[in-house]
């Protein structure tokens, strides 16, 4: 169904509700009229085709990542996703060594496997679970705590903080109460992390936080460490949770795909990759116009907000054949923009892939007869972060 975008855009809440329910029909209707559109209720431009989104994300001179007026800056302050150029390189360089494919495979693969097994052990005998509650919301928090060398007892606090940050990044109405909750939790995070920094200062403890705190003379300040650690941790939770839930839903809701996974579990990485394209966990990447510029036939002014709709790019028929269909082994699957592209490509994209792959392999191998409890009750929602709010699964418990 093609959305009547003109009617939807009369009211901000109506427009956001339409995106929450089915963004792809909205993207399709916009794309049929052109690649870029002024969305009056949100006071920003939406870019909805792959080619122009790719161009913007690769152009850090005219399209910058953060200003004090952005939700990302308002929620977290200055960090690697709100600066460009030398400052961005400096922030990212301090942390990126822990997220290279080689480091992740060598240091984290076995630990993630053990963690997933431990989580499954906690519910395997029950015969049913909400996957979001039992694994998807827990695995990324525990993994990111372990990477940074932080106490696992912080899990629930991190989870509570995360929920308020996610709401703040979707707060296009700039609701004061939503901003205040996020600000309160941000300050709590900084207080806790500063305590950990003081404990680790001068120590030889393993972990990313210790490595950054005890770096060379070019090390970041404590405040810079805290702000950048926060955005890395947030991204390491939100993307993994959504990717895992969306991929499991894709497998269990499509008979052809379930059969292929059962017959050949080695295809799970390819399933994860197509899932990133099919239901993008993060639907947009926001940029701010640095200079007056003509772009895609429109005049953009310095200060304009441009929202690159990654979910729209990943369903662009000019790039992906039959884009609304889940198709394994697309020959151009790596063109998806689910993790963005360019200088600000997702730092933890390889970690997200590994966590999702490992969890799915374990679930399929250990839970006999695994299926959705009620496929019709599953609702994938979210106009900024898109996933099922819960995913109830059932299986046949093994008897002693």
CSV table of N, CA, C and O in Angstrom, one decimal, residues 156-234:
chain,number,residue,atom,x,y,z
A,156,UNK,N,22.0,-4.2,35.1
A,156,UNK,CA,20.6,-3.6,35.2
A,156,UNK,C,20.7,-2.1,35.1
A,156,UNK,O,19.8,-1.5,34.5
A,157,UNK,N,21.7,-1.5,35.7
A,157,UNK,CA,21.7,0.0,35.7
A,157,UNK,C,22.0,0.4,34.2
A,157,UNK,O,21.4,1.4,33.8
A,158,UNK,N,22.8,-0.3,33.5
A,158,UNK,CA,23.1,0.0,32.1
A,158,UNK,C,21.8,-0.1,31.3
A,158,UNK,O,21.5,0.7,30.4
A,159,UNK,N,21.0,-1.1,31.6
A,159,UNK,CA,19.8,-1.4,30.9
A,159,UNK,C,18.8,-0.2,31.1
A,159,UNK,O,18.2,0.2,30.2
A,160,UNK,N,18.7,0.2,32.3
A,160,UNK,CA,17.8,1.3,32.6
A,160,UNK,C,18.2,2.6,32.0
A,160,UNK,O,17.4,3.4,31.4
A,161,UNK,N,19.5,2.9,32.0
A,161,UNK,CA,20.1,4.1,31.3
A,161,UNK,C,19.8,4.0,29.8
A,161,UNK,O,19.3,5.0,29.2
A,162,UNK,N,20.0,2.8,29.3
A,162,UNK,CA,19.8,2.7,27.8
A,162,UNK,C,18.4,3.0,27.4
A,162,UNK,O,18.2,3.7,26.4
A,163,UNK,N,17.4,2.6,28.1
A,163,UNK,CA,16.0,2.8,27.7
A,163,UNK,C,15.7,4.3,27.6
A,163,UNK,O,15.0,4.8,26.7
A,164,UNK,N,16.3,5.1,28.6
A,164,UNK,CA,16.0,6.5,28.5
A,164,UNK,C,16.8,7.2,27.4
A,164,UNK,O,16.3,8.2,26.8
A,165,UNK,N,17.9,6.7,27.1
A,165,UNK,CA,18.7,7.3,26.0
A,165,UNK,C,18.0,7.0,24.6
A,165,UNK,O,18.0,7.9,23.8
A,166,UNK,N,17.5,5.8,24.5
A,166,UNK,CA,16.8,5.5,23.2
A,166,UNK,C,15.6,6.4,23.0
A,166,UNK,O,15.4,6.9,21.9
A,167,UNK,N,14.9,6.6,24.1
A,167,UNK,CA,13.7,7.5,24.0
A,167,UNK,C,14.2,8.9,23.7
A,167,UNK,O,13.5,9.6,22.8
A,168,UNK,N,15.3,9.4,24.2
A,168,UNK,CA,15.7,10.7,24.0
A,168,UNK,C,16.1,10.9,22.5
A,168,UNK,O,15.9,12.0,21.9
A,169,UNK,N,16.7,9.9,21.9
A,169,UNK,CA,17.2,10.0,20.5
A,169,UNK,C,16.0,9.9,19.5
A,169,UNK,O,16.2,10.2,18.3
A,170,UNK,N,14.8,9.5,20.0
A,170,UNK,CA,13.6,9.6,19.2
A,170,UNK,C,12.7,10.7,19.5
A,170,UNK,O,11.6,10.8,19.0
A,171,UNK,N,13.2,11.6,20.3
A,171,UNK,CA,12.4,12.7,20.9
A,171,UNK,C,12.3,13.9,20.0
A,171,UNK,O,12.9,15.0,20.3
A,172,UNK,N,11.7,13.8,18.8
A,172,UNK,CA,11.7,14.8,17.8
A,172,UNK,C,10.8,16.0,18.3
A,172,UNK,O,10.9,17.1,17.7
A,173,UNK,N,10.0,15.8,19.3
A,173,UNK,CA,9.2,16.9,19.9
A,173,UNK,C,9.9,17.7,20.9
A,173,UNK,O,9.4,18.6,21.5
A,174,UNK,N,11.1,17.2,21.3
A,174,UNK,CA,12.0,17.8,22.3
A,174,UNK,C,11.2,17.9,23.6
A,174,UNK,O,11.2,18.9,24.3
A,175,UNK,N,10.5,16.9,24.0
A,175,UNK,CA,9.8,16.8,25.2
A,175,UNK,C,10.7,17.0,26.4
A,175,UNK,O,11.7,16.3,26.5
A,176,UNK,N,10.4,17.9,27.3
A,176,UNK,CA,11.3,18.3,28.4
A,176,UNK,C,11.5,17.2,29.4
A,176,UNK,O,12.6,16.9,29.8
A,177,UNK,N,10.4,16.4,29.7
A,177,UNK,CA,10.5,15.3,30.7
A,177,UNK,C,11.4,14.2,30.1
A,177,UNK,O,12.3,13.7,30.9
A,178,UNK,N,11.3,13.9,28.8
A,178,UNK,CA,12.2,12.9,28.2
A,178,UNK,C,13.6,13.3,28.2
A,178,UNK,O,14.5,12.5,28.6
A,179,UNK,N,13.9,14.6,28.0
A,179,UNK,CA,15.3,15.1,28.0
A,179,UNK,C,15.8,15.1,29.4
A,179,UNK,O,17.0,14.7,29.6
A,180,UNK,N,15.0,15.4,30.4
A,180,UNK,CA,15.5,15.4,31.8
A,180,UNK,C,15.8,14.0,32.3
A,180,UNK,O,16.8,13.8,33.0
A,181,UNK,N,15.0,13.0,31.9
A,181,UNK,CA,15.3,11.6,32.3
A,181,UNK,C,16.7,11.2,31.7
A,181,UNK,O,17.5,10.6,32.4
A,182,UNK,N,16.9,11.5,30.4
A,182,UNK,CA,18.1,11.1,29.8
A,182,UNK,C,19.3,11.9,30.5
A,182,UNK,O,20.4,11.3,30.7
A,183,UNK,N,19.1,13.2,30.7
A,183,UNK,CA,20.2,13.9,31.4
A,183,UNK,C,20.5,13.4,32.7
A,183,UNK,O,21.7,13.3,33.1
A,184,UNK,N,19.5,13.0,33.5
A,184,UNK,CA,19.8,12.5,34.8
A,184,UNK,C,20.6,11.2,34.7
A,184,UNK,O,21.5,11.0,35.5
A,185,UNK,N,20.2,10.3,33.8
A,185,UNK,CA,20.9,9.0,33.7
A,185,UNK,C,22.3,9.2,33.1
A,185,UNK,O,23.2,8.5,33.4
A,186,UNK,N,22.4,10.2,32.2
A,186,UNK,CA,23.7,10.5,31.7
A,186,UNK,C,24.7,10.9,32.8
A,186,UNK,O,25.8,10.4,32.9
A,187,UNK,N,24.2,11.7,33.7
A,187,UNK,CA,25.1,12.2,34.8
A,187,UNK,C,25.4,11.0,35.8
A,187,UNK,O,26.5,10.9,36.3
A,188,UNK,N,24.4,10.1,36.0
A,188,UNK,CA,24.7,8.9,36.8
A,188,UNK,C,25.8,8.0,36.1
A,188,UNK,O,26.7,7.5,36.8
A,189,UNK,N,25.6,7.9,34.8
A,189,UNK,CA,26.6,7.1,34.0
A,189,UNK,C,28.0,7.7,34.3
A,189,UNK,O,29.0,7.0,34.5
A,190,UNK,N,28.1,9.0,34.1
A,190,UNK,CA,29.4,9.7,34.2
A,190,UNK,C,30.0,9.5,35.6
A,190,UNK,O,31.2,9.3,35.8
A,191,UNK,N,29.1,9.6,36.6
A,191,UNK,CA,29.6,9.4,38.0
A,191,UNK,C,30.1,8.0,38.2
A,191,UNK,O,31.2,7.8,38.8
A,192,UNK,N,29.4,7.0,37.7
A,192,UNK,CA,29.8,5.6,37.9
A,192,UNK,C,31.1,5.4,37.1
A,192,UNK,O,32.1,4.7,37.6
A,193,UNK,N,31.2,5.8,35.9
A,193,UNK,CA,32.4,5.6,35.1
A,193,UNK,C,33.6,6.3,35.6
A,193,UNK,O,34.7,5.7,35.6
A,194,UNK,N,33.4,7.5,36.1
A,194,UNK,CA,34.5,8.2,36.7
A,194,UNK,C,35.1,7.4,37.9
A,194,UNK,O,36.3,7.3,38.1
A,195,UNK,N,34.2,6.8,38.7
A,195,UNK,CA,34.7,5.9,39.8
A,195,UNK,C,35.5,4.8,39.3
A,195,UNK,O,36.6,4.4,39.9
A,196,UNK,N,35.1,4.2,38.1
A,196,UNK,CA,35.9,3.1,37.5
A,196,UNK,C,37.2,3.6,37.0
A,196,UNK,O,38.2,2.9,37.1
A,197,UNK,N,37.2,4.8,36.4
A,197,UNK,CA,38.4,5.4,35.9
A,197,UNK,C,39.5,5.6,37.0
A,197,UNK,O,40.7,5.3,36.9
A,198,UNK,N,39.0,6.1,38.2
A,198,UNK,CA,39.9,6.3,39.3
A,198,UNK,C,40.5,5.0,39.8
A,198,UNK,O,41.6,4.9,40.2
A,199,UNK,N,39.6,4.0,39.8
A,199,UNK,CA,40.1,2.6,40.2
A,199,UNK,C,41.2,2.1,39.3
A,199,UNK,O,42.1,1.4,39.7
A,200,UNK,N,41.0,2.3,38.0
A,200,UNK,CA,41.9,1.7,37.0
A,200,UNK,C,43.1,2.6,36.7
A,200,UNK,O,44.1,2.0,36.2
A,201,UNK,N,43.1,3.8,37.2
A,201,UNK,CA,44.3,4.7,36.9
A,201,UNK,C,45.6,4.1,37.4
A,201,UNK,O,45.7,3.8,38.6
A,202,UNK,N,46.5,3.9,36.5
A,202,UNK,CA,47.8,3.4,37.0
A,202,UNK,C,47.9,1.9,37.1
A,202,UNK,O,48.9,1.3,37.5
A,203,UNK,N,46.8,1.2,36.8
A,203,UNK,CA,46.7,-0.3,37.0
A,203,UNK,C,47.1,-1.0,35.7
A,203,UNK,O,47.1,-0.4,34.6
A,204,UNK,N,47.3,-2.3,35.8
A,204,UNK,CA,47.6,-3.1,34.6
A,204,UNK,C,46.4,-4.0,34.3
A,204,UNK,O,46.6,-5.0,33.6
A,205,UNK,N,45.2,-3.6,34.8
A,205,UNK,CA,44.0,-4.5,34.5
A,205,UNK,C,43.7,-4.5,33.0
A,205,UNK,O,43.8,-3.5,32.3
A,206,UNK,N,43.3,-5.7,32.6
A,206,UNK,CA,42.9,-5.8,31.2
A,206,UNK,C,41.5,-5.2,31.0
A,206,UNK,O,40.7,-5.1,31.9
A,207,UNK,N,41.3,-4.8,29.8
A,207,UNK,CA,40.0,-4.2,29.4
A,207,UNK,C,40.2,-2.9,28.7
A,207,UNK,O,41.2,-2.2,28.8
A,208,UNK,N,39.2,-2.5,27.9
A,208,UNK,CA,39.3,-1.4,27.0
A,208,UNK,C,39.4,-0.1,27.9
A,208,UNK,O,40.2,0.8,27.5
A,209,UNK,N,38.6,0.0,28.9
A,209,UNK,CA,38.7,1.2,29.7
A,209,UNK,C,40.1,1.4,30.3
A,209,UNK,O,40.6,2.5,30.3
A,210,UNK,N,40.6,0.4,30.9
A,210,UNK,CA,42.0,0.5,31.5
A,210,UNK,C,43.0,0.9,30.4
A,210,UNK,O,43.9,1.7,30.7
A,211,UNK,N,42.8,0.3,29.2
A,211,UNK,CA,43.8,0.7,28.1
A,211,UNK,C,43.7,2.1,27.7
A,211,UNK,O,44.7,2.8,27.5
A,212,UNK,N,42.5,2.7,27.7
A,212,UNK,CA,42.3,4.1,27.3
A,212,UNK,C,42.8,5.0,28.4
A,212,UNK,O,43.5,6.0,28.2
A,213,UNK,N,42.4,4.6,29.7
A,213,UNK,CA,42.8,5.5,30.8
A,213,UNK,C,44.3,5.6,31.0
A,213,UNK,O,44.8,6.6,31.3
A,214,UNK,N,45.0,4.5,30.7
A,214,UNK,CA,46.4,4.4,30.9
A,214,UNK,C,47.2,4.5,29.6
A,214,UNK,O,48.3,3.9,29.5
A,215,UNK,N,46.6,5.2,28.7
A,215,UNK,CA,47.3,5.4,27.4
A,215,UNK,C,48.5,6.3,27.5
A,215,UNK,O,48.9,6.7,28.5
A,216,UNK,N,49.0,6.7,26.3
A,216,UNK,CA,50.2,7.5,26.2
A,216,UNK,C,49.9,8.9,26.5
A,216,UNK,O,48.8,9.3,26.9
A,217,UNK,N,50.9,9.8,26.2
A,217,UNK,CA,50.7,11.2,26.5
A,217,UNK,C,49.6,11.9,25.7
A,217,UNK,O,49.2,13.0,26.0
A,218,UNK,N,49.1,11.2,24.6
A,218,UNK,CA,48.0,11.7,23.8
A,218,UNK,C,46.7,11.2,24.3
A,218,UNK,O,45.7,11.4,23.5
A,219,UNK,N,46.6,10.6,25.4
A,219,UNK,CA,45.4,10.0,25.9
A,219,UNK,C,44.3,11.1,26.0
A,219,UNK,O,44.5,12.3,26.2
A,220,UNK,N,43.0,10.6,25.9
A,220,UNK,CA,41.9,11.5,26.1
A,220,UNK,C,41.8,12.0,27.5
A,220,UNK,O,42.2,11.3,28.4
A,221,UNK,N,41.1,13.1,27.7
A,221,UNK,CA,40.8,13.5,29.1
A,221,UNK,C,39.8,12.5,29.7
A,221,UNK,O,39.1,11.8,29.0
A,222,UNK,N,39.6,12.6,31.0
A,222,UNK,CA,38.6,11.7,31.6
A,222,UNK,C,37.2,12.0,31.0
A,222,UNK,O,36.4,11.1,30.8
A,223,UNK,N,36.9,13.3,30.9
A,223,UNK,CA,35.6,13.6,30.3
A,223,UNK,C,35.4,13.1,28.9
A,223,UNK,O,34.3,12.6,28.5
A,224,UNK,N,36.4,13.2,28.1
A,224,UNK,CA,36.4,12.7,26.7
A,224,UNK,C,36.2,11.2,26.7
A,224,UNK,O,35.5,10.6,25.9
A,225,UNK,N,36.9,10.5,27.6
A,225,UNK,CA,36.8,9.1,27.8
A,225,UNK,C,35.3,8.7,28.1
A,225,UNK,O,34.7,7.8,27.5
A,226,UNK,N,34.8,9.4,29.1
A,226,UNK,CA,33.4,9.1,29.5
A,226,UNK,C,32.4,9.3,28.4
A,226,UNK,O,31.5,8.4,28.2
A,227,UNK,N,32.5,10.4,27.7
A,227,UNK,CA,31.5,10.7,26.7
A,227,UNK,C,31.6,9.7,25.5
A,227,UNK,O,30.6,9.3,25.0
A,228,UNK,N,32.8,9.4,25.1
A,228,UNK,CA,33.0,8.4,24.0
A,228,UNK,C,32.6,7.0,24.4
A,228,UNK,O,32.1,6.3,23.6
A,229,UNK,N,33.0,6.6,25.6
A,229,UNK,CA,32.6,5.3,26.1
A,229,UNK,C,31.1,5.2,26.1
A,229,UNK,O,30.5,4.1,25.8
A,230,UNK,N,30.4,6.2,26.5
A,230,UNK,CA,28.9,6.2,26.6
A,230,UNK,C,28.3,5.9,25.2
A,230,UNK,O,27.4,5.1,25.1
A,231,UNK,N,28.7,6.6,24.2
A,231,UNK,CA,28.1,6.4,22.9
A,231,UNK,C,28.5,5.1,22.3
A,231,UNK,O,27.7,4.4,21.6
A,232,UNK,N,29.7,4.6,22.6
A,232,UNK,CA,30.1,3.2,22.1
A,232,UNK,C,29.2,2.2,22.8
A,232,UNK,O,28.7,1.2,22.2
A,233,UNK,N,29.0,2.3,24.1
A,233,UNK,CA,28.2,1.4,24.9
A,233,UNK,C,26.8,1.4,24.4
A,233,UNK,O,26.1,0.4,24.2
A,234,UNK,N,26.2,2.6,24.2
A,234,UNK,CA,24.8,2.7,23.7
A,234,UNK,C,24.7,2.0,22.4
A,234,UNK,O,23.8,1.2,22.2
